[in-house]
Every structure is written in C-alpha cells, then in structure tokens.
Amino acid sequence: IENEYGNVEYGNVMFVYGDDGKAYIDWCAKMAESFNIGVPWIMCQQPDAPQPMTKYIK
C-alpha cells in the first residue's frame, strides 16, 4: 500500500498481510474495473497483480 507514509515493506501487500492482503488487492482491482473508464489500470510494485490489472515493477 503506497500512501503518504511510504510503501509497505517490499511493496508487496500480500507478502506483509498474507491472505487478507490478497483479498484486499483483489477487492481494489474489482473496484477499479467497476468504474468502466476504458483505460488500463496499473498496480505499481505488485508482482502478482490480479487480471486485468497491469503489474509494474520499477
């Protein structure tokens, strides 16, 4: 989770929060897609972003 406090350790929510982190990332992806804005969504620093999110690792 990236916010004004910085990134979660290793930038991987699922690594830090386990199954709850995976559920949160899946929820975020579904919510983003529900907006139907027609542009690709990118999850920065999430190596196993759920489809249809595009993963981006710096």
mmCIF file of C-alpha atoms in Angstrom:
data_model
loop_
_atom_site.group_PDB
_atom_site.id
_atom_site.type_symbol
_atom_site.label_atom_id
_atom_site.label_comp_id
_atom_site.label_asym_id
_atom_site.label_seq_id
_atom_site.Cartn_x
_atom_site.Cartn_y
_atom_site.Cartn_z
ATOM 1 C CA ILE A 1 0.000 0.000 0.000
ATOM 2 C CA GLU A 2 1.566 3.239 -1.088
ATOM 3 C CA ASN A 3 0.463 6.402 0.649
ATOM 4 C CA GLU A 4 1.859 9.477 2.365
ATOM 5 C CA TYR A 5 3.677 7.200 4.808
ATOM 6 C CA GLY A 6 5.612 5.342 2.098
ATOM 7 C CA ASN A 7 5.363 1.798 0.756
ATOM 8 C CA VAL A 8 4.551 -1.317 2.691
ATOM 9 C CA GLU A 9 7.686 -3.414 3.207
ATOM 10 C CA TYR A 10 8.916 -4.808 -0.125
ATOM 11 C CA GLY A 11 5.986 -3.071 -1.847
ATOM 12 C CA ASN A 12 4.003 -6.303 -1.711
ATOM 13 C CA VAL A 13 0.787 -6.206 0.304
ATOM 14 C CA MET A 14 0.339 -9.976 0.123
ATOM 15 C CA PHE A 15 3.832 -10.619 1.487
ATOM 16 C CA VAL A 16 3.155 -8.482 4.545
ATOM 17 C CA TYR A 17 -0.543 -9.232 5.133
ATOM 18 C CA GLY A 18 -0.934 -12.775 3.773
ATOM 19 C CA ASP A 19 -4.415 -13.907 2.708
ATOM 20 C CA ASP A 20 -6.019 -10.682 3.946
ATOM 21 C CA GLY A 21 -3.649 -8.718 1.713
ATOM 22 C CA LYS A 22 -4.590 -10.869 -1.283
ATOM 23 C CA ALA A 23 -8.282 -10.299 -0.602
ATOM 24 C CA TYR A 24 -7.686 -6.538 -0.339
ATOM 25 C CA ILE A 25 -5.743 -6.411 -3.624
ATOM 26 C CA ASP A 26 -8.480 -8.406 -5.369
ATOM 27 C CA TRP A 27 -11.114 -6.017 -3.973
ATOM 28 C CA CYS A 28 -9.106 -2.999 -5.194
ATOM 29 C CA ALA A 29 -8.838 -4.490 -8.685
ATOM 30 C CA LYS A 30 -12.570 -5.243 -8.884
ATOM 31 C CA MET A 31 -13.471 -1.774 -7.633
ATOM 32 C CA ALA A 32 -11.158 -0.088 -10.163
ATOM 33 C CA GLU A 33 -12.593 -2.131 -13.036
ATOM 34 C CA SER A 34 -16.155 -1.354 -11.930
ATOM 35 C CA PHE A 35 -15.628 2.287 -12.940
ATOM 36 C CA ASN A 36 -15.523 1.178 -16.614
ATOM 37 C CA ILE A 37 -13.422 4.169 -17.683
ATOM 38 C CA GLY A 38 -11.757 2.331 -20.567
ATOM 39 C CA VAL A 39 -8.095 2.811 -19.682
ATOM 40 C CA PRO A 40 -5.601 0.253 -18.368
ATOM 41 C CA TRP A 41 -5.122 0.107 -14.602
ATOM 42 C CA ILE A 42 -1.604 -0.343 -13.255
ATOM 43 C CA MET A 43 -0.689 -1.751 -9.845
ATOM 44 C CA CYS A 44 2.744 -0.411 -9.078
ATOM 45 C CA GLN A 45 5.122 -2.753 -7.274
ATOM 46 C CA GLN A 46 2.621 -5.604 -7.138
ATOM 47 C CA PRO A 47 4.343 -8.556 -8.843
ATOM 48 C CA ASP A 48 1.219 -10.723 -8.962
ATOM 49 C CA ALA A 49 -1.487 -8.162 -9.686
ATOM 50 C CA PRO A 50 -4.844 -9.782 -10.467
ATOM 51 C CA GLN A 51 -6.215 -9.673 -14.012
ATOM 52 C CA PRO A 52 -6.947 -7.352 -15.744
ATOM 53 C CA MET A 53 -4.549 -5.116 -13.793
ATOM 54 C CA THR A 54 -1.154 -4.462 -15.348
ATOM 55 C CA LYS A 55 1.720 -5.146 -12.975
ATOM 56 C CA TYR A 56 4.545 -2.656 -12.930
ATOM 57 C CA ILE A 57 7.782 -3.195 -11.057
ATOM 58 C CA LYS A 58 10.393 -0.448 -11.094
#
